[in-house]
CSV table of C-alpha atoms and ligand atoms in Angstrom, one decimal:
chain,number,residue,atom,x,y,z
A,1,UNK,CA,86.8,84.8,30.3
A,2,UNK,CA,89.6,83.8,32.6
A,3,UNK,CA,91.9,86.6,34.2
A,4,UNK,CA,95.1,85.5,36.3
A,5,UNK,CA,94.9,86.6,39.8
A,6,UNK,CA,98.4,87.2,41.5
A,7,UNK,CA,98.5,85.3,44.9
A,8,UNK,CA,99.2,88.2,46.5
A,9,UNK,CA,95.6,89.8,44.9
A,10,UNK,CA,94.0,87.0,46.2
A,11,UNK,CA,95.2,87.5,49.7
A,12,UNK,CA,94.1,91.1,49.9
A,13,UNK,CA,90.7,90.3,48.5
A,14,UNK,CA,90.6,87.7,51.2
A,15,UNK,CA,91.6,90.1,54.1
A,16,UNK,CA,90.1,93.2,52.7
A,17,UNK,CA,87.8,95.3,54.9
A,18,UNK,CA,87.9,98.9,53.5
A,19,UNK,CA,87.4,98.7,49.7
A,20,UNK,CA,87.0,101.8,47.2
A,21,UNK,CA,86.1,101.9,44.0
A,22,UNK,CA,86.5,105.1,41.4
A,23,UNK,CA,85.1,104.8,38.4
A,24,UNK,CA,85.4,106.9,35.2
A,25,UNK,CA,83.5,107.3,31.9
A,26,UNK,CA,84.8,103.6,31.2
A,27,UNK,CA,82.5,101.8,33.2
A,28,UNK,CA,79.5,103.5,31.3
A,29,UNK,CA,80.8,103.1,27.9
A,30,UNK,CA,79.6,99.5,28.0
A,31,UNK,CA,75.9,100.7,28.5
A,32,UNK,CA,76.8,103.6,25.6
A,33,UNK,CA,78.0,106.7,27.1
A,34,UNK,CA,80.3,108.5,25.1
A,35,UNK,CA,83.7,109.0,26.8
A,36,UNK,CA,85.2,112.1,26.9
A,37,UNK,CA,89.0,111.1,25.8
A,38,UNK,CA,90.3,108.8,22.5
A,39,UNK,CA,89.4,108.1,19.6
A,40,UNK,CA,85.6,107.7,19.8
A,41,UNK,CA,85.6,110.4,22.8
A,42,UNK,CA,83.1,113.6,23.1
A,43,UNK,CA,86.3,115.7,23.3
A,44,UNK,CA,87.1,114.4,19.2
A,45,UNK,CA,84.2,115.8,18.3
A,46,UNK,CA,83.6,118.9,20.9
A,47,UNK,CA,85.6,121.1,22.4
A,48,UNK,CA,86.2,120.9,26.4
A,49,UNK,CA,86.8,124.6,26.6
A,50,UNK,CA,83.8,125.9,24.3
A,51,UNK,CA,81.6,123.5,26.4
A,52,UNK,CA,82.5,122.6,30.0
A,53,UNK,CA,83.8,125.9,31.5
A,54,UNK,CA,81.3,128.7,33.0
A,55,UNK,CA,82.5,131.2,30.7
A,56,UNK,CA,82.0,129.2,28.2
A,57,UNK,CA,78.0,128.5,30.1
A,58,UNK,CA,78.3,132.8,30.3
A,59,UNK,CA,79.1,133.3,26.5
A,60,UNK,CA,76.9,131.1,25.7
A,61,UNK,CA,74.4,129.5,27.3
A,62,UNK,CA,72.4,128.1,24.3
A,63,UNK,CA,75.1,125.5,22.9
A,64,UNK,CA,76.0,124.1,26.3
A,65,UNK,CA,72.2,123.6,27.0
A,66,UNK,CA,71.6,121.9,23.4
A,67,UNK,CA,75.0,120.0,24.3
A,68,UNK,CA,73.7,118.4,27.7
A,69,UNK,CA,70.0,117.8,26.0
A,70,UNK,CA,72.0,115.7,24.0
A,71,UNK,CA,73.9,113.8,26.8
A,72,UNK,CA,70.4,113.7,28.7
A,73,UNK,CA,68.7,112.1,25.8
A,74,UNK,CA,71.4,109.6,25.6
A,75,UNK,CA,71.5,108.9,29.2
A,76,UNK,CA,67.6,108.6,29.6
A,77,UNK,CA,67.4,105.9,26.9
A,78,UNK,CA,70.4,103.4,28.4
A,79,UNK,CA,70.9,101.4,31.5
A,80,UNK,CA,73.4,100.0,33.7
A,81,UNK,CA,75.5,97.5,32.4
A,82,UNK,CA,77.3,94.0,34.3
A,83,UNK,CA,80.1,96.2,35.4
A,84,UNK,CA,77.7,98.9,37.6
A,85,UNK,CA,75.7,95.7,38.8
A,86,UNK,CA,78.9,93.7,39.9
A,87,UNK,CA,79.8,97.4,42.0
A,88,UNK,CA,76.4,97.0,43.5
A,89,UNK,CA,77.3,93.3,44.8
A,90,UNK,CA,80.6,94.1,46.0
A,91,UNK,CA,78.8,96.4,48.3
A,92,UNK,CA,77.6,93.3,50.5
A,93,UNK,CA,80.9,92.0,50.4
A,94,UNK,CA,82.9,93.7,52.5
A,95,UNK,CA,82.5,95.7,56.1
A,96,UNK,CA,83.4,99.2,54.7
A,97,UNK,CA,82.7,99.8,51.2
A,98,UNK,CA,82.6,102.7,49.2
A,99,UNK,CA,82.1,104.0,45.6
A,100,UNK,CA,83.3,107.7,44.1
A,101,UNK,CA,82.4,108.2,40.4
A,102,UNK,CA,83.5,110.9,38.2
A,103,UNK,CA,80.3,110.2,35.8
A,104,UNK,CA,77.3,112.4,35.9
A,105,UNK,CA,75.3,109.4,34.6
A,106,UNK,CA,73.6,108.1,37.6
A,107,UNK,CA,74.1,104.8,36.6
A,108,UNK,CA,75.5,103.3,39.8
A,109,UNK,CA,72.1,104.0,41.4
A,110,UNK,CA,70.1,102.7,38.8
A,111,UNK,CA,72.1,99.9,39.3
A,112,UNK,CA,71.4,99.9,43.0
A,113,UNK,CA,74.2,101.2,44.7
A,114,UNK,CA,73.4,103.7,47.7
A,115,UNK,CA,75.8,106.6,48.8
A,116,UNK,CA,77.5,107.3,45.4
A,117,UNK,CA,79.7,110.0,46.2
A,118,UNK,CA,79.3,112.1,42.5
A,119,UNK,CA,82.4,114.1,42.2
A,120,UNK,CA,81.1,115.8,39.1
A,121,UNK,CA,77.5,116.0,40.0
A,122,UNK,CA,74.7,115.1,38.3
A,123,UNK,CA,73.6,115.6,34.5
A,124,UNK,CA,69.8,114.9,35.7
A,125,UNK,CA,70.1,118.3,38.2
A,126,UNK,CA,69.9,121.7,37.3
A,127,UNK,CA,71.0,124.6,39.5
A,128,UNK,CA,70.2,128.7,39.3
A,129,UNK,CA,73.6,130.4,39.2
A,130,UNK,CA,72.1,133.2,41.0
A,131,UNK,CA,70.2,131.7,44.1
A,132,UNK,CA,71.5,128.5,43.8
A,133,UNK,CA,68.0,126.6,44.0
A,134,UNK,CA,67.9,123.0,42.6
A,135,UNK,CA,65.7,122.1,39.4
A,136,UNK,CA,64.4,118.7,38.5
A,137,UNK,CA,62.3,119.6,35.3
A,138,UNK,CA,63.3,117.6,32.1
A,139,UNK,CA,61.0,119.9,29.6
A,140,UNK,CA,62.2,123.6,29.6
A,141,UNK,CA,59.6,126.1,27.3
A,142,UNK,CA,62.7,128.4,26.5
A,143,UNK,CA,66.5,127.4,26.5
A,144,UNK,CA,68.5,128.4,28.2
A,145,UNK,CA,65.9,128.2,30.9
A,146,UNK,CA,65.4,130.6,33.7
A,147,UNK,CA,64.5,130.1,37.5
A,148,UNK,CA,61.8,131.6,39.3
A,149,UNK,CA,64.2,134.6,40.7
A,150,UNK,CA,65.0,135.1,37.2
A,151,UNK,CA,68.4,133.7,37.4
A,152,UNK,CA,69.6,130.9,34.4
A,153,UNK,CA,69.8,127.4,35.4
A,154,UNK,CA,72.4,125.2,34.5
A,155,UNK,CA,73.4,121.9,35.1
A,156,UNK,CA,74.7,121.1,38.4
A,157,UNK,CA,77.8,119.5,37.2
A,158,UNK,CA,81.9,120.7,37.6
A,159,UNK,CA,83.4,122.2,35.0
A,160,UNK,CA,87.5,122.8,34.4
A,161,UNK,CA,88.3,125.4,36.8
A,162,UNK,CA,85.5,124.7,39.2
A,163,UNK,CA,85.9,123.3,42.8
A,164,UNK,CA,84.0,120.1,43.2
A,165,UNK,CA,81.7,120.0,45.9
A,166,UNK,CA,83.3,120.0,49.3
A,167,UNK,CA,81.7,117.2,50.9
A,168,UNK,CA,82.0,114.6,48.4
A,169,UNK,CA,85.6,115.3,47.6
A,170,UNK,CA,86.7,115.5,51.6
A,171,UNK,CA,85.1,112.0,51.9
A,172,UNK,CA,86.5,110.7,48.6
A,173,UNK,CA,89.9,111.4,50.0
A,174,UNK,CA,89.3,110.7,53.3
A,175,UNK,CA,88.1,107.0,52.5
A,176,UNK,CA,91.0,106.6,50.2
A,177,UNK,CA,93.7,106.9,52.7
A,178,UNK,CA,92.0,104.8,54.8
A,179,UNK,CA,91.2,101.7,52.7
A,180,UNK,CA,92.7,98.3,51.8
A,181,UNK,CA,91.9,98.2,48.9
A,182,UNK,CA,91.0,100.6,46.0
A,183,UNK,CA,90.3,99.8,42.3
A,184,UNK,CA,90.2,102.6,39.7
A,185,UNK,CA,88.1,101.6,37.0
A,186,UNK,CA,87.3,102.9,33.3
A,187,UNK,CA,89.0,106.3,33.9
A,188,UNK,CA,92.3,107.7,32.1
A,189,UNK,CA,93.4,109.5,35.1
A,190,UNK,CA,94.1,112.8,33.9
A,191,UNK,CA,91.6,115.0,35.2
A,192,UNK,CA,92.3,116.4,38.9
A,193,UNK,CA,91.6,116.1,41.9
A,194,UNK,CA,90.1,112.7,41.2
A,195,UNK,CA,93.0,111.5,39.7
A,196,UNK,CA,95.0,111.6,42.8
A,197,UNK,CA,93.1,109.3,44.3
A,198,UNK,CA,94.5,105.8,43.3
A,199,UNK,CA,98.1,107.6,44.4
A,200,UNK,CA,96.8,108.7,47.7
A,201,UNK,CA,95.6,105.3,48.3
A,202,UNK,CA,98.8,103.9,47.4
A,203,UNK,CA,100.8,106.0,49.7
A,204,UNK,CA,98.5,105.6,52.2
A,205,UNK,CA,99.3,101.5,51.9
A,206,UNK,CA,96.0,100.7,50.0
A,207,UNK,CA,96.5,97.8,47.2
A,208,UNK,CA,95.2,99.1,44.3
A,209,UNK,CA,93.7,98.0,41.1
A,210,UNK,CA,93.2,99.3,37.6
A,211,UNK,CA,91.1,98.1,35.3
A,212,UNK,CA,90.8,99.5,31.7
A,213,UNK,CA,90.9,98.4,28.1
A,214,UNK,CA,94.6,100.5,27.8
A,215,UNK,CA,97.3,102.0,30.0
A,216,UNK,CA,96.7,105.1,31.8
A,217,UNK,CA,98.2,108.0,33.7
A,218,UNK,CA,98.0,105.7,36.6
A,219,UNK,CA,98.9,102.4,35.4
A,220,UNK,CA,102.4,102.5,36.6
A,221,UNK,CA,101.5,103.0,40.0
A,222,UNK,CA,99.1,100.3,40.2
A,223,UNK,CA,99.7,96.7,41.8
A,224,UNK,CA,97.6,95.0,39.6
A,225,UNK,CA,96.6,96.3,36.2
A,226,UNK,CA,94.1,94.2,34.7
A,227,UNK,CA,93.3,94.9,31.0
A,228,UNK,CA,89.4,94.7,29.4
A,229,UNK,CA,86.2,95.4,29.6
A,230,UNK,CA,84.7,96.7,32.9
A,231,UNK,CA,81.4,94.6,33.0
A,232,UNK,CA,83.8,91.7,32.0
A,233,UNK,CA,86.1,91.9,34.7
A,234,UNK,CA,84.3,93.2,37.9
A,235,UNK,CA,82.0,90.3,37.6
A,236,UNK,CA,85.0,88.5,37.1
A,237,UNK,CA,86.5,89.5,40.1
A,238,UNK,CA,82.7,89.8,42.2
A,239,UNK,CA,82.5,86.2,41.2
A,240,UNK,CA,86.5,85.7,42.8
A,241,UNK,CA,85.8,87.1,45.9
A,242,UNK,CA,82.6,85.0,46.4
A,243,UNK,CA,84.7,81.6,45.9
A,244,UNK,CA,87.5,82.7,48.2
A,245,UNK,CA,85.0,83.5,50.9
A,246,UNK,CA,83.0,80.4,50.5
A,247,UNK,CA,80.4,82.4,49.5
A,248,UNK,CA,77.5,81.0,47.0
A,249,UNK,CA,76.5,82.8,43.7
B,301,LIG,C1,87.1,101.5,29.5
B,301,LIG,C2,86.1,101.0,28.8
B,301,LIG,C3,85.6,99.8,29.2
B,301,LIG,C4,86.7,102.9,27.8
B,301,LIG,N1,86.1,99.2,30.3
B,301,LIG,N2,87.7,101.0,30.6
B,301,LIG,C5,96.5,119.8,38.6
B,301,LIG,C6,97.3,119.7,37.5
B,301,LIG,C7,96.8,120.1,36.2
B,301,LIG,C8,95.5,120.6,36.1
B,301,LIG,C9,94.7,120.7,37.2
B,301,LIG,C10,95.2,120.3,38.4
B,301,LIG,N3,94.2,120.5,39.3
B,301,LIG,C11,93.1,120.9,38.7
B,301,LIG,C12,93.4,121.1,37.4
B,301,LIG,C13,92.5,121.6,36.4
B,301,LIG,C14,91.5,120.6,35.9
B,301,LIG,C15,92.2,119.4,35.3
B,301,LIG,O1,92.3,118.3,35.9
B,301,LIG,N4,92.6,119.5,34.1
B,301,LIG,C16,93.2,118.4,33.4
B,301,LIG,C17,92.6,118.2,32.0
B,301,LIG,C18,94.7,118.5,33.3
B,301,LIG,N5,90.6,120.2,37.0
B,301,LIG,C19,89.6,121.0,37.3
B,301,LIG,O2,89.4,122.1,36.8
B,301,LIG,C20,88.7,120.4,38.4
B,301,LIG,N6,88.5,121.4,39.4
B,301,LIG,C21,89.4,121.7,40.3
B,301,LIG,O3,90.5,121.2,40.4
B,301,LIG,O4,89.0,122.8,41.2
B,301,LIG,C22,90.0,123.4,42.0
B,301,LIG,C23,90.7,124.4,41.1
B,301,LIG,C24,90.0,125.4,40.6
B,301,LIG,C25,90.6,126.4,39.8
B,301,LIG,C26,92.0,126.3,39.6
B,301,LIG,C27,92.7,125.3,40.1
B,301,LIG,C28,92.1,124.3,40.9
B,301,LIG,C29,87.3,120.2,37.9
B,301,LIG,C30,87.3,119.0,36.9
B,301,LIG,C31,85.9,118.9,36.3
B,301,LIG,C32,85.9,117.9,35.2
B,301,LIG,N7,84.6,118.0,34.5
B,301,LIG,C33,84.3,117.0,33.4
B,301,LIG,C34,82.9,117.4,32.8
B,301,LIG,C35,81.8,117.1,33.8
B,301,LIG,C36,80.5,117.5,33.3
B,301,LIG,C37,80.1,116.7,32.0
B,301,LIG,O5,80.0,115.5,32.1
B,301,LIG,O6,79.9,117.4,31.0
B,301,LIG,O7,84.2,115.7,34.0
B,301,LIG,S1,85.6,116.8,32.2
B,301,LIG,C38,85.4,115.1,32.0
B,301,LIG,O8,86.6,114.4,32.4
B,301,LIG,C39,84.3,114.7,33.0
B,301,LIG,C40,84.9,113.4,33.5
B,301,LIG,O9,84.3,113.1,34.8
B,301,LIG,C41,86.3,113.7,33.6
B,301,LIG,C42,87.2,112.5,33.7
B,301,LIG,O10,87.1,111.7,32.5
B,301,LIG,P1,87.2,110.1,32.6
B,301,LIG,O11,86.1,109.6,33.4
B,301,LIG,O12,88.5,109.7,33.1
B,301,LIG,O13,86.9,109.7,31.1
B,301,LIG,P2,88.0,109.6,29.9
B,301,LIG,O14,87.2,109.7,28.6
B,301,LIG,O15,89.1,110.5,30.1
B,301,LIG,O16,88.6,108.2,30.1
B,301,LIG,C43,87.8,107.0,29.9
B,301,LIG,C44,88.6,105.8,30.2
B,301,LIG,O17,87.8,104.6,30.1
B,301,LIG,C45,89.8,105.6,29.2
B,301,LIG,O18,91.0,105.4,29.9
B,301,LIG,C46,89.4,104.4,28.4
B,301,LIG,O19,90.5,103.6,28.0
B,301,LIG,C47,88.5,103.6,29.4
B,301,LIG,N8,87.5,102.7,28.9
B,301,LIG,N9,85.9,101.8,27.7
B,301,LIG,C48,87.1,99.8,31.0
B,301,LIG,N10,84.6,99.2,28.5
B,302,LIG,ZN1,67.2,131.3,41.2
């Protein structure tokens, strides 16, 4: 594949220190999680509302359970893909690197990547609504399934209306005002607060990078939008960075 890099790209990869990368459903669709948005997207076939809110968890509990069995058994079955792999590598190519994912997949650690911050948890972790322990079982004899205390688990992800948690979102922001360089990759930009994290960037003097196979909400406030598959263009660009810092593959 051959991409066109602007000289000015170029330059910042060269000088780079602080580099971010935010991914979105996108980057997983390649190993075959279902996005949530277009045309093949979860949200054609399922409603957001009726699944991914706590009162829709409160009214009831059974669907969303049978929904995320679904995702889980999906997610167990597939692996990373050359897009999370090529994250994992950039990682030993600059001082200060960091990656925030909006997936619940796990697949950037599979992949190899330490210190994901998951701003939308983690489909593979359950959590008691009432004491708030953590659960790692993958069999349940009754669904919805009930902690020790007697409280119902669900799965420790955000849902609309939900704060994320406060560490990983503080640091997600907190890195993005203070990088070079920040690519946003495989997401449509529409959900918040993750959303505002290419802008902040931006503002905050980062260059920043979209790649996705259409426009988004954020494309016209990108400096480079490069159009395509994820685990086509990161190694792409991985393989980039390696030539312009003398750097053998
Ligand atoms: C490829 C590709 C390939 C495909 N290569 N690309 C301000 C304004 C308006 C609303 C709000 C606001 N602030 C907060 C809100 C409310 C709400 C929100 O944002 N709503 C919007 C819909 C408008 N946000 C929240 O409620 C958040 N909480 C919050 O803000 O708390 C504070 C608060 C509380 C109460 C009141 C007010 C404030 C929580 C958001 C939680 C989102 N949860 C979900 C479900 C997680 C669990 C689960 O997995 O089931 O997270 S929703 C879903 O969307 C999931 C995703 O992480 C998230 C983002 O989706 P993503 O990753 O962008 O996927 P898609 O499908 O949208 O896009 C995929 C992209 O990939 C596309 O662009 C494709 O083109 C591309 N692509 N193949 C490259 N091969
Ligand atoms: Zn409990």
């Amino acid at each position: 594949m051959a991409i066109d890099f602007s000289e000015r790209f170029e330059r910042v990869l060269a000088d780079a220190k602080t580099v971010v990368v935010s991914t979105g459903a996108g980057i997983s669709a390649e190993s075959g999680v279902p996005t949530f948005r277009g045309e093949d997207g979860l949200w054609k076939k399922f409603r957001a509302e009726e699944l991914a809110t706590f009162e829709a968890f409160q009214a009831n509990p059974r669907i969303v359970w049978e929904w995320y069995s679904y995702r889980r058994e999906i997610i167990n079955k597939i692996k990373p893909n050359p897009g999370h792999y090529a994250v994992a590598e950039m990682a030993g190519l600059f001082d200060n690197f960091h990656i925030i994912t909006q997936n619940v997949d796990g697949l950037h650690k599979l992949a190899g990547s330490e210190d994901v911050v998951e701003l939308h948890g983690n489909i593979k972790r359950n959590l008691c609504v009432d004491c708030g322990k953590m659960n790692y079982d993958e069999e349940f004899e009754a669904i919805p399934p009930l902690c020790s205390c007697g409280g119902r688990l669900r799965p420790d992800v955000v849902w609309f209306g939900e704060m994320l948690p406060a560490g990983a979102i503080e640091r997600a922001f907190k890195v993005s005002k203070s990088c070079d360089l920040l690519f946003t990759v495989g997401t449509s930009g529409i959900v918040q607060p993750a959303a505002s994290l290419p802008p902040t960037a931006k503002q905050h003097g980062a260059f920043v990078v979209e790649i996705n196979i259409e426009p988004t909400e954020l494309t016209f406030i990108v400096d480079q939008h490069f159009r395509g598959n994820s685990g086509e263009i990161l190694p792409f660009i991985v393989r980039k960075i390696k030539e312009i810092r003398g750097i053998k593959s």
